[in-house]
Amino acid sequence: MARDLSELDDESSFSRDGETIDDSGNDGLLHRRSYLKLAGATTAAATLTGTASAAADDYEVIEARGQTIRVGRGDTFENKLIDFTTGESFLIYVEGANSVIRNIGFKGLYRGASFVISIDAGQGDILFENIYLGDGATKEGADFVHGPGAVFMHKGSQADLTFRHCNVQGFPNNGFYCSNTPVGGSVRFESCFGKNNGVTTFRCGSEDDEIVNCVAYNDTTDYGRGYGGYTETNGRPVWVWNGGTVTIRDSHFADGPYPYALVAGANGSPGSVDFQSGGYRGRIQRASGSTVSVGSDVSRNPDLSVPDGVPTSPEEAASGSGSTGSSSSSNTDSSDEPDLPNLLLVDGSPSDATRYEFTASGEVEHSNAKGASIDDGDSIDGSTVQGSVADWKDAFRFAGDLEELTVDGPGSVLVNGEEVDPADYGQELPHVLEVTGRGTPTSYELTVDGAIELASTDEPVAEATTISGTTVQSSLTDETQIFRFSGTLTDITFIDGEAAVTLDGEQIDPSEYGDQELLPHAIVIDGTDTDGPSTYSFDVDGTVVKSTYRDASMDDGDVIDEATVRGAVYNWIDAYWFDGDITDFRLCGDANVDVQYNARDQ
């Protein structure tokens, strides 16, 4: 067994004397580029303390900006949705017993440096209930060799911990790291679920520790979703060491590429387990001096369904609702309903991003089958789906037939387990856009988020039309120009004159598509010469829109929320048109950033 390297000291995962985490990944990068002159930049970090509460059917959304939430003795922290799509860190530091952390959903891929929940409290009880940490984490930028983890109990913590209805998936450095020998404390897991966590999901060892009605399994070696995952073969569902006998009841575990469902002992410290009832698949490993007792009520056919009450989305956790026992094994998923019999899986590639669009003849829903992630950046509009993947998977359940399928990138698509050729489904460019002149000279610019080509064959029209990536610039007087494209029409702007525009046979109002003013300035985030991904966010005091300036990509995963932009680059370029000034900019990574004022005049 490889020696475990994820030991932490008490000061490594948080700042005791500071109010917030030091986000060192952003330090100084833009300050070295004096031409940006980003006036008025703020840290956007805050510390929340004391008691917080909300009704069970309501919750507060908190954007992760490097905050530390300190939960003191007797405090309750509940009904919160923590938004990790900012790309920044967030820490719940529990420093007092007789406290409750309840109804907390963490949304988006965690890109922080350490653990999300850290516990170092004195004697008493602490309840963690209805927690969702199922969107995973990436190792990129982490402080520890294995990357970030979900929950960490510090050495010397004396509290008795109960984790009830918790969902932790895709963390490279442990789901629940609770094996540090406590001084009189204990940990109990009740109806919790874990999947594809590196090192281990349930890690404990105290004499009073229990795992009851829990499920954990691994079906991958890539622990950590998104770019920068940690790949090895030591993902253990359960790891017991450093203490007394741990009791396991009515729980189910399955091995993955690492062929052990349960491991007892490590690094010269034995472990002891009384596995009374449940099921497991794989082997049990006993290190020197370790014992594992397997009762007659333990089968070799584990039930890998999500236990009743476990939330399966961040919103479900934050609002205080839970699941009803949907299956999450490698062959089934939480949306495996009889009226949605078909499964479409988009398997991405780490070499580049893959954008896709498909249309079914029946209903479509997100799915977590085959280890797929559920990404809010993927949109479902009726029976049409648009999304993107890199080195992860997206999956969807649908009814009826697959009618249209467009794929741009190295990823592959499987329907009911069989790889399919997108050319066999509908047209490669399914949408038709017609621009008809009204007798006066007119020039315009339009942008789509897929591929586009000129369908008109008139030679003078072709000469008057320029297509650069996903953007078209053209002019006309009284003729009609026809384009075929995939994706959606994101912007159409008339520079001079006017024209009639129809989309798939229906006349549209161009003012409803994008910003009609040609914004003068450009910001470019270039990740093509870097060794890893970079995340960024910025604010402007004017208007901002996505751009293909300098052959930039159009990534559905990038978010524009009014005047705030969040995104990521890796081997590609992102660009935006804007007016006004940039008031705040944050970058985590080594991407090159360039701001060009009055770029259209250059």
Short mmCIF file of N, CA and C in Angstrom, two decimals, residues 490-549:
data_model
loop_
_atom_site.label_atom_id
_atom_site.label_comp_id
_atom_site.label_asym_id
_atom_site.label_seq_id
_atom_site.Cartn_x
_atom_site.Cartn_y
_atom_site.Cartn_z
N THR A 490 -26.71 34.19 -30.94
CA THR A 490 -26.46 34.94 -29.70
C THR A 490 -26.49 36.44 -29.89
N ASP A 491 -26.25 36.91 -31.14
CA ASP A 491 -26.22 38.36 -31.33
C ASP A 491 -26.42 38.67 -32.81
N ILE A 492 -27.19 39.72 -33.08
CA ILE A 492 -27.26 40.28 -34.43
C ILE A 492 -27.37 41.79 -34.28
N THR A 493 -26.43 42.49 -34.91
CA THR A 493 -26.33 43.94 -34.76
C THR A 493 -26.28 44.59 -36.13
N PHE A 494 -27.12 45.57 -36.39
CA PHE A 494 -27.10 46.33 -37.64
C PHE A 494 -26.25 47.58 -37.44
N ILE A 495 -25.19 47.68 -38.24
CA ILE A 495 -24.28 48.83 -38.14
C ILE A 495 -24.86 50.01 -38.91
N ASP A 496 -25.36 49.70 -40.10
CA ASP A 496 -26.04 50.69 -40.94
C ASP A 496 -27.27 50.05 -41.55
N GLY A 497 -28.35 50.83 -41.67
CA GLY A 497 -29.54 50.34 -42.33
C GLY A 497 -30.31 49.33 -41.50
N GLU A 498 -31.20 48.59 -42.19
CA GLU A 498 -32.01 47.58 -41.51
C GLU A 498 -32.41 46.51 -42.51
N ALA A 499 -32.84 45.35 -42.00
CA ALA A 499 -33.23 44.23 -42.84
C ALA A 499 -34.21 43.36 -42.07
N ALA A 500 -34.93 42.52 -42.80
CA ALA A 500 -35.82 41.53 -42.18
C ALA A 500 -35.02 40.26 -41.91
N VAL A 501 -35.25 39.65 -40.75
CA VAL A 501 -34.49 38.47 -40.35
C VAL A 501 -35.48 37.37 -39.97
N THR A 502 -35.29 36.17 -40.53
CA THR A 502 -36.08 35.01 -40.13
C THR A 502 -35.15 33.92 -39.64
N LEU A 503 -35.58 33.21 -38.62
CA LEU A 503 -34.83 32.10 -38.04
C LEU A 503 -35.69 30.85 -38.11
N ASP A 504 -35.22 29.85 -38.85
CA ASP A 504 -35.96 28.60 -39.05
C ASP A 504 -37.40 28.87 -39.50
N GLY A 505 -37.54 29.86 -40.43
CA GLY A 505 -38.84 30.16 -41.02
C GLY A 505 -39.70 31.13 -40.26
N GLU A 506 -39.28 31.55 -39.05
CA GLU A 506 -40.05 32.49 -38.24
C GLU A 506 -39.34 33.83 -38.18
N GLN A 507 -40.07 34.93 -38.45
CA GLN A 507 -39.46 36.25 -38.37
C GLN A 507 -39.14 36.58 -36.92
N ILE A 508 -37.96 37.16 -36.69
CA ILE A 508 -37.53 37.49 -35.34
C ILE A 508 -37.25 38.98 -35.23
N ASP A 509 -37.21 39.45 -33.98
CA ASP A 509 -36.85 40.83 -33.69
C ASP A 509 -35.37 40.86 -33.34
N PRO A 510 -34.52 41.43 -34.20
CA PRO A 510 -33.07 41.42 -33.91
C PRO A 510 -32.72 42.08 -32.58
N SER A 511 -33.55 43.00 -32.11
CA SER A 511 -33.25 43.68 -30.85
C SER A 511 -33.28 42.74 -29.66
N GLU A 512 -33.89 41.56 -29.84
CA GLU A 512 -33.95 40.60 -28.75
C GLU A 512 -32.72 39.70 -28.69
N TYR A 513 -31.78 39.89 -29.60
CA TYR A 513 -30.60 39.04 -29.66
C TYR A 513 -29.35 39.87 -29.42
N GLY A 514 -28.82 39.76 -28.21
CA GLY A 514 -27.55 40.40 -27.90
C GLY A 514 -27.68 41.90 -27.73
N ASP A 515 -26.52 42.53 -27.58
CA ASP A 515 -26.44 43.96 -27.38
C ASP A 515 -26.33 44.65 -28.74
N GLN A 516 -27.18 45.63 -28.97
CA GLN A 516 -27.23 46.26 -30.29
C GLN A 516 -26.16 47.33 -30.48
N GLU A 517 -25.48 47.74 -29.44
CA GLU A 517 -24.41 48.70 -29.56
C GLU A 517 -23.10 47.97 -29.77
N LEU A 518 -22.30 48.41 -30.72
CA LEU A 518 -20.97 47.81 -30.93
C LEU A 518 -20.05 48.33 -29.83
N LEU A 519 -19.78 47.47 -28.87
CA LEU A 519 -18.97 47.87 -27.73
C LEU A 519 -17.53 48.08 -28.17
N PRO A 520 -16.86 49.13 -27.68
CA PRO A 520 -15.56 49.53 -28.27
C PRO A 520 -14.34 48.77 -27.77
N HIS A 521 -14.36 48.29 -26.51
CA HIS A 521 -13.14 47.76 -25.90
C HIS A 521 -13.16 46.24 -25.88
N ALA A 522 -11.99 45.62 -25.80
CA ALA A 522 -11.87 44.16 -25.77
C ALA A 522 -10.95 43.74 -24.65
N ILE A 523 -11.29 42.64 -23.99
CA ILE A 523 -10.41 41.99 -23.03
C ILE A 523 -10.23 40.55 -23.50
N VAL A 524 -8.99 40.09 -23.51
CA VAL A 524 -8.65 38.77 -24.02
C VAL A 524 -7.93 37.99 -22.93
N ILE A 525 -8.42 36.79 -22.62
CA ILE A 525 -7.78 35.89 -21.67
C ILE A 525 -7.27 34.70 -22.45
N ASP A 526 -5.95 34.58 -22.56
CA ASP A 526 -5.30 33.63 -23.46
C ASP A 526 -4.66 32.50 -22.65
N GLY A 527 -5.22 31.28 -22.77
CA GLY A 527 -4.68 30.13 -22.06
C GLY A 527 -3.90 29.18 -22.94
N THR A 528 -3.56 29.61 -24.16
CA THR A 528 -2.95 28.67 -25.11
C THR A 528 -1.51 28.31 -24.78
N ASP A 529 -0.78 29.16 -24.07
CA ASP A 529 0.63 28.88 -23.77
C ASP A 529 0.86 28.50 -22.32
N THR A 530 -0.16 28.01 -21.65
CA THR A 530 -0.04 27.66 -20.24
C THR A 530 -0.04 26.15 -20.06
N ASP A 531 0.46 25.72 -18.90
CA ASP A 531 0.54 24.29 -18.61
C ASP A 531 -0.72 23.73 -17.97
N GLY A 532 -1.62 24.58 -17.57
CA GLY A 532 -2.84 24.10 -16.92
C GLY A 532 -3.94 25.12 -17.07
N PRO A 533 -5.12 24.83 -16.53
CA PRO A 533 -6.27 25.73 -16.66
C PRO A 533 -6.13 26.98 -15.82
N SER A 534 -6.82 28.02 -16.22
CA SER A 534 -6.89 29.26 -15.47
C SER A 534 -8.35 29.66 -15.36
N THR A 535 -8.77 30.09 -14.18
CA THR A 535 -10.11 30.62 -13.99
C THR A 535 -10.02 32.12 -13.78
N TYR A 536 -11.08 32.83 -14.14
CA TYR A 536 -11.06 34.28 -14.03
C TYR A 536 -12.45 34.79 -13.73
N SER A 537 -12.49 35.98 -13.19
CA SER A 537 -13.74 36.72 -13.02
C SER A 537 -13.42 38.20 -13.09
N PHE A 538 -14.36 38.99 -13.62
CA PHE A 538 -14.15 40.43 -13.65
C PHE A 538 -15.48 41.15 -13.70
N ASP A 539 -15.46 42.41 -13.29
CA ASP A 539 -16.63 43.28 -13.32
C ASP A 539 -16.32 44.50 -14.18
N VAL A 540 -17.33 44.99 -14.86
CA VAL A 540 -17.21 46.26 -15.58
C VAL A 540 -18.33 47.18 -15.09
N ASP A 541 -18.12 48.48 -15.29
CA ASP A 541 -19.18 49.42 -14.90
C ASP A 541 -20.04 49.82 -16.11
N GLY A 542 -19.95 49.02 -17.17
CA GLY A 542 -20.77 49.24 -18.34
C GLY A 542 -21.40 47.94 -18.81
N THR A 543 -21.34 47.68 -20.11
CA THR A 543 -21.92 46.48 -20.71
C THR A 543 -20.81 45.56 -21.18
N VAL A 544 -21.04 44.25 -21.12
CA VAL A 544 -20.04 43.28 -21.57
C VAL A 544 -20.75 42.15 -22.31
N VAL A 545 -20.16 41.69 -23.43
CA VAL A 545 -20.69 40.57 -24.20
C VAL A 545 -19.54 39.68 -24.64
N LYS A 546 -19.86 38.39 -24.89
CA LYS A 546 -18.85 37.45 -25.37
C LYS A 546 -18.44 37.80 -26.79
N SER A 547 -17.18 37.46 -27.14
CA SER A 547 -16.65 37.85 -28.43
C SER A 547 -15.77 36.75 -29.01
N THR A 548 -15.66 36.74 -30.35
CA THR A 548 -14.70 35.86 -31.03
C THR A 548 -13.46 36.63 -31.43
N TYR A 549 -13.27 37.80 -30.87
CA TYR A 549 -12.10 38.62 -31.14
C TYR A 549 -10.82 37.79 -30.96
#
